């Protein structure tokens, strides 16, 4: 199993540009989520999905969109990039239900200039 | 709502010394608690988790943590630090952040002195 994969690993955007961060998992997990990691802030939840066709907002959703058309894929879209969105983004997946381990992807480092 | 507090953004210990990383939580429901480790430029890896079974939980790489309900704590320990333990450590509680997502602490950077 490849686990959770993310592309790209690095990205530089100009303010106002849009892009999609890709996330895929091959573990047949129902629950998938996106976090951003900023220095001294830990990880904060952006959006999550409990299954195909179902998404919801986390703690810091503004400026981001998600969709879940398949169990495997959970892309994160930046509609109009801002310097405040410079961060490291992690995708994660797990079996539904509390107490199950979340498996994290390797991350995408995004810089917005 | 859930929250996690990790005391000490940086902890420095000598190689061979005891490692103690502190985590306190608040939760409106019985908590499930996790410790993750992040090595430089990598994703997060699960060290151990508490899911209401034994209060003393053993994890990978010689780490363990004890759940103390009366103190709302879940501190991470390792008897003897190794240089390879240098990393960022995150405590997390399940149930916050929507549909049982994880709420993370801000992390503790563990430094190992030779």
PDB file of N, CA and C in Angstrom, chain A residues 20-112:
ATOM      1  N   UNK A  20      -4.813  23.498  -6.834  1.00  0.00           N
ATOM      2  CA  UNK A  20      -5.389  22.352  -6.131  1.00  0.00           C
ATOM      3  C   UNK A  20      -4.278  21.481  -5.589  1.00  0.00           C
ATOM      4  N   UNK A  21      -4.357  21.183  -4.307  1.00  0.00           N
ATOM      5  CA  UNK A  21      -3.470  20.222  -3.679  1.00  0.00           C
ATOM      6  C   UNK A  21      -4.157  18.858  -3.728  1.00  0.00           C
ATOM      7  N   UNK A  22      -3.415  17.885  -4.237  1.00  0.00           N
ATOM      8  CA  UNK A  22      -4.000  16.559  -4.404  1.00  0.00           C
ATOM      9  C   UNK A  22      -3.693  15.664  -3.201  1.00  0.00           C
ATOM     10  N   UNK A  23      -4.661  14.817  -2.868  1.00  0.00           N
ATOM     11  CA  UNK A  23      -4.492  13.837  -1.799  1.00  0.00           C
ATOM     12  C   UNK A  23      -5.212  12.562  -2.207  1.00  0.00           C
ATOM     13  N   UNK A  24      -4.530  11.439  -2.045  1.00  0.00           N
ATOM     14  CA  UNK A  24      -5.150  10.151  -2.344  1.00  0.00           C
ATOM     15  C   UNK A  24      -4.725   9.125  -1.302  1.00  0.00           C
ATOM     16  N   UNK A  25      -5.633   8.188  -1.009  1.00  0.00           N
ATOM     17  CA  UNK A  25      -5.299   7.094  -0.089  1.00  0.00           C
ATOM     18  C   UNK A  25      -5.824   5.786  -0.660  1.00  0.00           C
ATOM     19  N   UNK A  26      -5.101   4.710  -0.372  1.00  0.00           N
ATOM     20  CA  UNK A  26      -5.462   3.403  -0.917  1.00  0.00           C
ATOM     21  C   UNK A  26      -5.817   2.411   0.185  1.00  0.00           C
ATOM     22  N   UNK A  27      -6.299   2.924   1.317  1.00  0.00           N
ATOM     23  CA  UNK A  27      -6.629   2.077   2.457  1.00  0.00           C
ATOM     24  C   UNK A  27      -8.136   1.933   2.654  1.00  0.00           C
ATOM     25  N   UNK A  28      -8.910   2.469   1.717  1.00  0.00           N
ATOM     26  CA  UNK A  28     -10.374   2.392   1.778  1.00  0.00           C
ATOM     27  C   UNK A  28     -10.933   3.062   3.043  1.00  0.00           C
ATOM     28  N   UNK A  29     -10.274   4.139   3.465  1.00  0.00           N
ATOM     29  CA  UNK A  29     -10.726   4.869   4.647  1.00  0.00           C
ATOM     30  C   UNK A  29     -11.882   5.793   4.302  1.00  0.00           C
ATOM     31  N   UNK A  30     -12.875   5.801   5.187  1.00  0.00           N
ATOM     32  CA  UNK A  30     -14.024   6.688   4.962  1.00  0.00           C
ATOM     33  C   UNK A  30     -13.674   8.136   5.302  1.00  0.00           C
ATOM     34  N   UNK A  31     -12.927   8.326   6.357  1.00  0.00           N
ATOM     35  CA  UNK A  31     -12.664   9.667   6.882  1.00  0.00           C
ATOM     36  C   UNK A  31     -11.356  10.203   6.302  1.00  0.00           C
ATOM     37  N   UNK A  32     -11.436  11.403   5.731  1.00  0.00           N
ATOM     38  CA  UNK A  32     -10.245  12.091   5.259  1.00  0.00           C
ATOM     39  C   UNK A  32     -10.296  13.545   5.709  1.00  0.00           C
ATOM     40  N   UNK A  33      -9.132  14.123   5.870  1.00  0.00           N
ATOM     41  CA  UNK A  33      -9.091  15.489   6.398  1.00  0.00           C
ATOM     42  C   UNK A  33      -7.853  16.213   5.885  1.00  0.00           C
ATOM     43  N   UNK A  34      -7.924  17.534   5.963  1.00  0.00           N
ATOM     44  CA  UNK A  34      -6.807  18.410   5.616  1.00  0.00           C
ATOM     45  C   UNK A  34      -6.471  19.268   6.835  1.00  0.00           C
ATOM     46  N   UNK A  35      -5.165  19.355   7.110  1.00  0.00           N
ATOM     47  CA  UNK A  35      -4.662  20.205   8.169  1.00  0.00           C
ATOM     48  C   UNK A  35      -3.627  21.155   7.586  1.00  0.00           C
ATOM     49  N   UNK A  36      -3.450  22.283   8.241  1.00  0.00           N
ATOM     50  CA  UNK A  36      -2.313  23.137   7.954  1.00  0.00           C
ATOM     51  C   UNK A  36      -1.458  23.233   9.204  1.00  0.00           C
ATOM     52  N   UNK A  37      -0.140  23.291   8.984  1.00  0.00           N
ATOM     53  CA  UNK A  37       0.808  23.373  10.087  1.00  0.00           C
ATOM     54  C   UNK A  37       1.601  24.659   9.968  1.00  0.00           C
ATOM     55  N   UNK A  38       1.528  25.451  10.988  1.00  0.00           N
ATOM     56  CA  UNK A  38       2.268  26.703  11.051  1.00  0.00           C
ATOM     57  C   UNK A  38       3.127  26.706  12.308  1.00  0.00           C
ATOM     58  N   UNK A  39       4.296  27.340  12.252  1.00  0.00           N
ATOM     59  CA  UNK A  39       5.213  27.317  13.409  1.00  0.00           C
ATOM     60  C   UNK A  39       4.535  27.783  14.688  1.00  0.00           C
ATOM     61  N   UNK A  40       4.671  26.986  15.736  1.00  0.00           N
ATOM     62  CA  UNK A  40       4.109  27.353  17.028  1.00  0.00           C
ATOM     63  C   UNK A  40       2.608  27.219  17.145  1.00  0.00           C
ATOM     64  N   UNK A  41       1.965  26.692  16.085  1.00  0.00           N
ATOM     65  CA  UNK A  41       0.500  26.592  16.098  1.00  0.00           C
ATOM     66  C   UNK A  41       0.011  25.153  16.096  1.00  0.00           C
ATOM     67  N   UNK A  42       0.889  24.195  15.976  1.00  0.00           N
ATOM     68  CA  UNK A  42       0.441  22.811  15.835  1.00  0.00           C
ATOM     69  C   UNK A  42      -0.240  22.610  14.493  1.00  0.00           C
ATOM     70  N   UNK A  43      -1.126  21.633  14.420  1.00  0.00           N
ATOM     71  CA  UNK A  43      -1.898  21.386  13.210  1.00  0.00           C
ATOM     72  C   UNK A  43      -3.338  21.825  13.442  1.00  0.00           C
ATOM     73  N   UNK A  44      -3.892  22.485  12.468  1.00  0.00           N
ATOM     74  CA  UNK A  44      -5.270  22.944  12.570  1.00  0.00           C
ATOM     75  C   UNK A  44      -6.090  22.379  11.416  1.00  0.00           C
ATOM     76  N   UNK A  45      -7.282  21.932  11.737  1.00  0.00           N
ATOM     77  CA  UNK A  45      -8.143  21.266  10.764  1.00  0.00           C
ATOM     78  C   UNK A  45      -8.791  22.275   9.833  1.00  0.00           C
ATOM     79  N   UNK A  46      -8.675  22.024   8.526  1.00  0.00           N
ATOM     80  CA  UNK A  46      -9.254  22.922   7.527  1.00  0.00           C
ATOM     81  C   UNK A  46     -10.632  22.415   7.098  1.00  0.00           C
ATOM     82  N   UNK A  47     -10.660  21.240   6.521  1.00  0.00           N
ATOM     83  CA  UNK A  47     -11.893  20.587   6.100  1.00  0.00           C
ATOM     84  C   UNK A  47     -11.760  19.101   6.347  1.00  0.00           C
ATOM     85  N   UNK A  48     -12.901  18.429   6.410  1.00  0.00           N
ATOM     86  CA  UNK A  48     -12.867  16.992   6.552  1.00  0.00           C
ATOM     87  C   UNK A  48     -14.036  16.378   5.791  1.00  0.00           C
ATOM     88  N   UNK A  49     -13.955  15.055   5.606  1.00  0.00           N
ATOM     89  CA  UNK A  49     -15.004  14.320   4.896  1.00  0.00           C
ATOM     90  C   UNK A  49     -15.180  12.960   5.571  1.00  0.00           C
ATOM     91  N   UNK A  50     -16.447  12.588   5.772  1.00  0.00           N
ATOM     92  CA  UNK A  50     -16.729  11.296   6.395  1.00  0.00           C
ATOM     93  C   UNK A  50     -17.119  10.247   5.360  1.00  0.00           C
ATOM     94  N   UNK A  51     -17.066  10.627   4.089  1.00  0.00           N
ATOM     95  CA  UNK A  51     -17.360   9.677   3.031  1.00  0.00           C
ATOM     96  C   UNK A  51     -17.570  10.405   1.721  1.00  0.00           C
ATOM     97  N   UNK A  52     -17.623   9.666   0.634  1.00  0.00           N
ATOM     98  CA  UNK A  52     -17.817  10.270  -0.690  1.00  0.00           C
ATOM     99  C   UNK A  52     -19.096  11.096  -0.698  1.00  0.00           C
ATOM    100  N   UNK A  53     -18.966  12.320  -1.191  1.00  0.00           N
ATOM    101  CA  UNK A  53     -20.095  13.223  -1.290  1.00  0.00           C
ATOM    102  C   UNK A  53     -20.410  14.013  -0.036  1.00  0.00           C
ATOM    103  N   UNK A  54     -19.652  13.801   1.041  1.00  0.00           N
ATOM    104  CA  UNK A  54     -19.926  14.472   2.316  1.00  0.00           C
ATOM    105  C   UNK A  54     -18.669  15.190   2.784  1.00  0.00           C
ATOM    106  N   UNK A  55     -18.757  16.511   2.900  1.00  0.00           N
ATOM    107  CA  UNK A  55     -17.638  17.291   3.423  1.00  0.00           C
ATOM    108  C   UNK A  55     -18.161  18.304   4.436  1.00  0.00           C
ATOM    109  N   UNK A  56     -17.274  18.794   5.271  1.00  0.00           N
ATOM    110  CA  UNK A  56     -17.662  19.794   6.254  1.00  0.00           C
ATOM    111  C   UNK A  56     -16.436  20.603   6.648  1.00  0.00           C
ATOM    112  N   UNK A  57     -16.700  21.745   7.280  1.00  0.00           N
ATOM    113  CA  UNK A  57     -15.647  22.668   7.648  1.00  0.00           C
ATOM    114  C   UNK A  57     -15.018  22.293   8.973  1.00  0.00           C
ATOM    115  N   UNK A  58     -13.718  22.575   9.069  1.00  0.00           N
ATOM    116  CA  UNK A  58     -13.022  22.423  10.321  1.00  0.00           C
ATOM    117  C   UNK A  58     -12.834  23.760  10.996  1.00  0.00           C
ATOM    118  N   UNK A  59     -11.690  23.921  11.629  1.00  0.00           N
ATOM    119  CA  UNK A  59     -11.415  25.112  12.433  1.00  0.00           C
ATOM    120  C   UNK A  59     -11.064  26.334  11.578  1.00  0.00           C
ATOM    121  N   UNK A  60     -10.363  26.123  10.453  1.00  0.00           N
ATOM    122  CA  UNK A  60      -9.856  27.244   9.648  1.00  0.00           C
ATOM    123  C   UNK A  60     -10.194  27.048   8.174  1.00  0.00           C
ATOM    124  N   UNK A  61     -11.473  27.091   7.785  1.00  0.00           N
ATOM    125  CA  UNK A  61     -11.856  26.748   6.408  1.00  0.00           C
ATOM    126  C   UNK A  61     -11.786  27.889   5.392  1.00  0.00           C
ATOM    127  N   UNK A  62     -11.685  29.141   5.875  1.00  0.00           N
ATOM    128  CA  UNK A  62     -11.813  30.268   4.950  1.00  0.00           C
ATOM    129  C   UNK A  62     -10.704  30.277   3.910  1.00  0.00           C
ATOM    130  N   UNK A  63     -11.119  30.434   2.626  1.00  0.00           N
ATOM    131  CA  UNK A  63     -10.163  30.491   1.534  1.00  0.00           C
ATOM    132  C   UNK A  63      -9.884  29.140   0.897  1.00  0.00           C
ATOM    133  N   UNK A  64     -10.507  28.099   1.403  1.00  0.00           N
ATOM    134  CA  UNK A  64     -10.293  26.749   0.904  1.00  0.00           C
ATOM    135  C   UNK A  64     -11.625  26.085   0.552  1.00  0.00           C
ATOM    136  N   UNK A  65     -11.590  25.276  -0.522  1.00  0.00           N
ATOM    137  CA  UNK A  65     -12.728  24.438  -0.873  1.00  0.00           C
ATOM    138  C   UNK A  65     -12.282  22.991  -1.004  1.00  0.00           C
ATOM    139  N   UNK A  66     -13.215  22.073  -0.743  1.00  0.00           N
ATOM    140  CA  UNK A  66     -12.929  20.664  -0.923  1.00  0.00           C
ATOM    141  C   UNK A  66     -14.117  19.991  -1.585  1.00  0.00           C
ATOM    142  N   UNK A  67     -13.863  18.819  -2.133  1.00  0.00           N
ATOM    143  CA  UNK A  67     -14.912  17.958  -2.654  1.00  0.00           C
ATOM    144  C   UNK A  67     -14.455  16.522  -2.468  1.00  0.00           C
ATOM    145  N   UNK A  68     -15.385  15.601  -2.469  1.00  0.00           N
ATOM    146  CA  UNK A  68     -15.045  14.183  -2.281  1.00  0.00           C
ATOM    147  C   UNK A  68     -15.937  13.371  -3.216  1.00  0.00           C
ATOM    148  N   UNK A  69     -15.469  13.167  -4.419  1.00  0.00           N
ATOM    149  CA  UNK A  69     -16.267  12.429  -5.401  1.00  0.00           C
ATOM    150  C   UNK A  69     -16.000  10.927  -5.323  1.00  0.00           C
ATOM    151  N   UNK A  70     -14.860  10.532  -4.787  1.00  0.00           N
ATOM    152  CA  UNK A  70     -14.538   9.117  -4.623  1.00  0.00           C
ATOM    153  C   UNK A  70     -14.023   8.887  -3.210  1.00  0.00           C
ATOM    154  N   UNK A  71     -14.001   7.639  -2.775  1.00  0.00           N
ATOM    155  CA  UNK A  71     -13.447   7.324  -1.468  1.00  0.00           C
ATOM    156  C   UNK A  71     -11.958   7.643  -1.405  1.00  0.00           C
ATOM    157  N   UNK A  72     -11.258   7.463  -2.535  1.00  0.00           N
ATOM    158  CA  UNK A  72      -9.807   7.549  -2.547  1.00  0.00           C
ATOM    159  C   UNK A  72      -9.254   8.963  -2.530  1.00  0.00           C
ATOM    160  N   UNK A  73      -9.954   9.923  -3.130  1.00  0.00           N
ATOM    161  CA  UNK A  73      -9.377  11.233  -3.386  1.00  0.00           C
ATOM    162  C   UNK A  73     -10.064  12.342  -2.610  1.00  0.00           C
ATOM    163  N   UNK A  74      -9.264  13.305  -2.172  1.00  0.00           N
ATOM    164  CA  UNK A  74      -9.805  14.426  -1.387  1.00  0.00           C
ATOM    165  C   UNK A  74      -8.967  15.671  -1.681  1.00  0.00           C
ATOM    166  N   UNK A  75      -9.204  16.325  -2.819  1.00  0.00           N
ATOM    167  CA  UNK A  75      -8.396  17.493  -3.185  1.00  0.00           C
ATOM    168  C   UNK A  75      -8.792  18.740  -2.398  1.00  0.00           C
ATOM    169  N   UNK A  76      -7.804  19.593  -2.177  1.00  0.00           N
ATOM    170  CA  UNK A  76      -7.996  20.870  -1.482  1.00  0.00           C
ATOM    171  C   UNK A  76      -7.712  21.988  -2.470  1.00  0.00           C
ATOM    172  N   UNK A  77      -8.679  22.891  -2.634  1.00  0.00           N
ATOM    173  CA  UNK A  77      -8.536  23.982  -3.596  1.00  0.00           C
ATOM    174  C   UNK A  77      -8.341  25.309  -2.882  1.00  0.00           C
ATOM    175  N   UNK A  78      -7.337  26.046  -3.326  1.00  0.00           N
ATOM    176  CA  UNK A  78      -7.153  27.427  -2.900  1.00  0.00           C
ATOM    177  C   UNK A  78      -7.716  28.296  -4.009  1.00  0.00           C
ATOM    178  N   UNK A  79      -8.714  29.077  -3.706  1.00  0.00           N
ATOM    179  CA  UNK A  79      -9.436  29.817  -4.743  1.00  0.00           C
ATOM    180  C   UNK A  79      -8.679  31.048  -5.203  1.00  0.00           C
ATOM    181  N   UNK A  80      -8.116  31.786  -4.264  1.00  0.00           N
ATOM    182  CA  UNK A  80      -7.364  32.994  -4.560  1.00  0.00           C
ATOM    183  C   UNK A  80      -6.303  33.109  -3.472  1.00  0.00           C
ATOM    184  N   UNK A  81      -5.113  32.621  -3.772  1.00  0.00           N
ATOM    185  CA  UNK A  81      -4.089  32.466  -2.742  1.00  0.00           C
ATOM    186  C   UNK A  81      -3.704  33.802  -2.110  1.00  0.00           C
ATOM    187  N   UNK A  82      -3.462  33.748  -0.800  1.00  0.00           N
ATOM    188  CA  UNK A  82      -3.023  34.905  -0.030  1.00  0.00           C
ATOM    189  C   UNK A  82      -1.768  34.544   0.752  1.00  0.00           C
ATOM    190  N   UNK A  83      -0.907  35.504   1.064  1.00  0.00           N
ATOM    191  CA  UNK A  83       0.310  35.201   1.832  1.00  0.00           C
ATOM    192  C   UNK A  83       0.028  34.487   3.152  1.00  0.00           C
ATOM    193  N   UNK A  84      -1.161  34.737   3.742  1.00  0.00           N
ATOM    194  CA  UNK A  84      -1.526  34.070   5.005  1.00  0.00           C
ATOM    195  C   UNK A  84      -1.724  32.570   4.825  1.00  0.00           C
ATOM    196  N   UNK A  85      -1.791  32.121   3.588  1.00  0.00           N
ATOM    197  CA  UNK A  85      -1.956  30.692   3.333  1.00  0.00           C
ATOM    198  C   UNK A  85      -0.612  29.979   3.124  1.00  0.00           C
ATOM    199  N   UNK A  86       0.468  30.716   3.265  1.00  0.00           N
ATOM    200  CA  UNK A  86       1.786  30.088   3.287  1.00  0.00           C
ATOM    201  C   UNK A  86       1.854  29.150   4.484  1.00  0.00           C
ATOM    202  N   UNK A  87       2.099  27.882   4.235  1.00  0.00           N
ATOM    203  CA  UNK A  87       2.017  26.889   5.301  1.00  0.00           C
ATOM    204  C   UNK A  87       2.457  25.534   4.758  1.00  0.00           C
ATOM    205  N   UNK A  88       2.482  24.555   5.627  1.00  0.00           N
ATOM    206  CA  UNK A  88       2.652  23.163   5.212  1.00  0.00           C
ATOM    207  C   UNK A  88       1.306  22.476   5.390  1.00  0.00           C
ATOM    208  N   UNK A  89       0.851  21.818   4.339  1.00  0.00           N
ATOM    209  CA  UNK A  89      -0.471  21.205   4.339  1.00  0.00           C
ATOM    210  C   UNK A  89      -0.345  19.676   4.404  1.00  0.00           C
ATOM    211  N   UNK A  90      -1.106  19.106   5.310  1.00  0.00           N
ATOM    212  CA  UNK A  90      -1.106  17.654   5.478  1.00  0.00           C
ATOM    213  C   UNK A  90      -2.503  17.103   5.253  1.00  0.00           C
ATOM    214  N   UNK A  91      -2.553  16.041   4.492  1.00  0.00           N
ATOM    215  CA  UNK A  91      -3.763  15.267   4.316  1.00  0.00           C
ATOM    216  C   UNK A  91      -3.673  14.030   5.204  1.00  0.00           C
ATOM    217  N   UNK A  92      -4.809  13.588   5.729  1.00  0.00           N
ATOM    218  CA  UNK A  92      -4.812  12.412   6.604  1.00  0.00           C
ATOM    219  C   UNK A  92      -6.061  11.595   6.345  1.00  0.00           C
ATOM    220  N   UNK A  93      -5.989  10.323   6.672  1.00  0.00           N
ATOM    221  CA  UNK A  93      -7.169   9.471   6.527  1.00  0.00           C
ATOM    222  C   UNK A  93      -7.201   8.452   7.652  1.00  0.00           C
ATOM    223  N   UNK A  94      -8.393   7.946   7.947  1.00  0.00           N
ATOM    224  CA  UNK A  94      -8.550   6.892   8.946  1.00  0.00           C
ATOM    225  C   UNK A  94      -9.889   6.201   8.742  1.00  0.00           C
ATOM    226  N   UNK A  95     -10.027   5.095   9.420  1.00  0.00           N
ATOM    227  CA  UNK A  95     -11.324   4.432   9.497  1.00  0.00           C
ATOM    228  C   UNK A  95     -12.266   5.325  10.303  1.00  0.00           C
ATOM    229  N   UNK A  96     -13.535   5.358   9.965  1.00  0.00           N
ATOM    230  CA  UNK A  96     -14.500   6.183  10.703  1.00  0.00           C
ATOM    231  C   UNK A  96     -14.654   5.689  12.133  1.00  0.00           C
ATOM    232  N   UNK A  97     -14.877   6.652  13.021  1.00  0.00           N
ATOM    233  CA  UNK A  97     -15.069   6.310  14.426  1.00  0.00           C
ATOM    234  C   UNK A  97     -13.939   6.846  15.267  1.00  0.00           C
ATOM    235  N   UNK A  98     -14.243   7.139  16.502  1.00  0.00           N
ATOM    236  CA  UNK A  98     -13.220   7.681  17.396  1.00  0.00           C
ATOM    237  C   UNK A  98     -12.203   6.613  17.766  1.00  0.00           C
ATOM    238  N   UNK A  99     -10.985   7.080  18.023  1.00  0.00           N
ATOM    239  CA  UNK A  99      -9.971   6.170  18.530  1.00  0.00           C
ATOM    240  C   UNK A  99      -9.123   5.502  17.475  1.00  0.00           C
ATOM    241  N   UNK A 100      -9.473   5.674  16.213  1.00  0.00           N
ATOM    242  CA  UNK A 100      -8.655   5.061  15.166  1.00  0.00           C
ATOM    243  C   UNK A 100      -7.518   5.991  14.780  1.00  0.00           C
ATOM    244  N   UNK A 101      -6.368   5.401  14.482  1.00  0.00           N
ATOM    245  CA  UNK A 101      -5.192   6.176  14.098  1.00  0.00           C
ATOM    246  C   UNK A 101      -5.436   6.912  12.792  1.00  0.00           C
ATOM    247  N   UNK A 102      -4.993   8.177  12.745  1.00  0.00           N
ATOM    248  CA  UNK A 102      -4.978   8.910  11.489  1.00  0.00           C
ATOM    249  C   UNK A 102      -3.631   8.682  10.814  1.00  0.00           C
ATOM    250  N   UNK A 103      -3.662   8.415   9.522  1.00  0.00           N
ATOM    251  CA  UNK A 103      -2.452   8.229   8.724  1.00  0.00           C
ATOM    252  C   UNK A 103      -2.234   9.505   7.917  1.00  0.00           C
ATOM    253  N   UNK A 104      -1.040  10.045   8.036  1.00  0.00           N
ATOM    254  CA  UNK A 104      -0.739  11.326   7.408  1.00  0.00           C
ATOM    255  C   UNK A 104       0.093  11.144   6.142  1.00  0.00           C
ATOM    256  N   UNK A 105      -0.172  12.018   5.171  1.00  0.00           N
ATOM    257  CA  UNK A 105       0.680  12.104   4.011  1.00  0.00           C
ATOM    258  C   UNK A 105       1.958  12.860   4.330  1.00  0.00           C
ATOM    259  N   UNK A 106       2.872  12.964   3.353  1.00  0.00           N
ATOM    260  CA  UNK A 106       4.170  13.602   3.595  1.00  0.00           C
ATOM    261  C   UNK A 106       4.129  15.113   3.614  1.00  0.00           C
ATOM    262  N   UNK A 107       3.011  15.701   3.185  1.00  0.00           N
ATOM    263  CA  UNK A 107       2.874  17.147   3.259  1.00  0.00           C
ATOM    264  C   UNK A 107       3.196  17.860   1.953  1.00  0.00           C
ATOM    265  N   UNK A 108       2.595  19.051   1.806  1.00  0.00           N
ATOM    266  CA  UNK A 108       2.899  19.971   0.705  1.00  0.00           C
ATOM    267  C   UNK A 108       3.299  21.294   1.322  1.00  0.00           C
ATOM    268  N   UNK A 109       4.487  21.754   0.969  1.00  0.00           N
ATOM    269  CA  UNK A 109       4.958  23.063   1.463  1.00  0.00           C
ATOM    270  C   UNK A 109       4.590  24.117   0.443  1.00  0.00           C
ATOM    271  N   UNK A 110       3.709  25.033   0.855  1.00  0.00           N
ATOM    272  CA  UNK A 110       3.197  26.072  -0.035  1.00  0.00           C
ATOM    273  C   UNK A 110       3.688  27.441   0.407  1.00  0.00           C
ATOM    274  N   UNK A 111       4.207  28.188  -0.552  1.00  0.00           N
ATOM    275  CA  UNK A 111       4.620  29.569  -0.306  1.00  0.00           C
ATOM    276  C   UNK A 111       3.833  30.469  -1.238  1.00  0.00           C
ATOM    277  N   UNK A 112       3.209  31.491  -0.666  1.00  0.00           N
ATOM    278  CA  UNK A 112       2.455  32.470  -1.455  1.00  0.00           C
ATOM    279  C   UNK A 112       3.164  33.815  -1.343  1.00  0.00           C
TER     280      UNK A 112
END
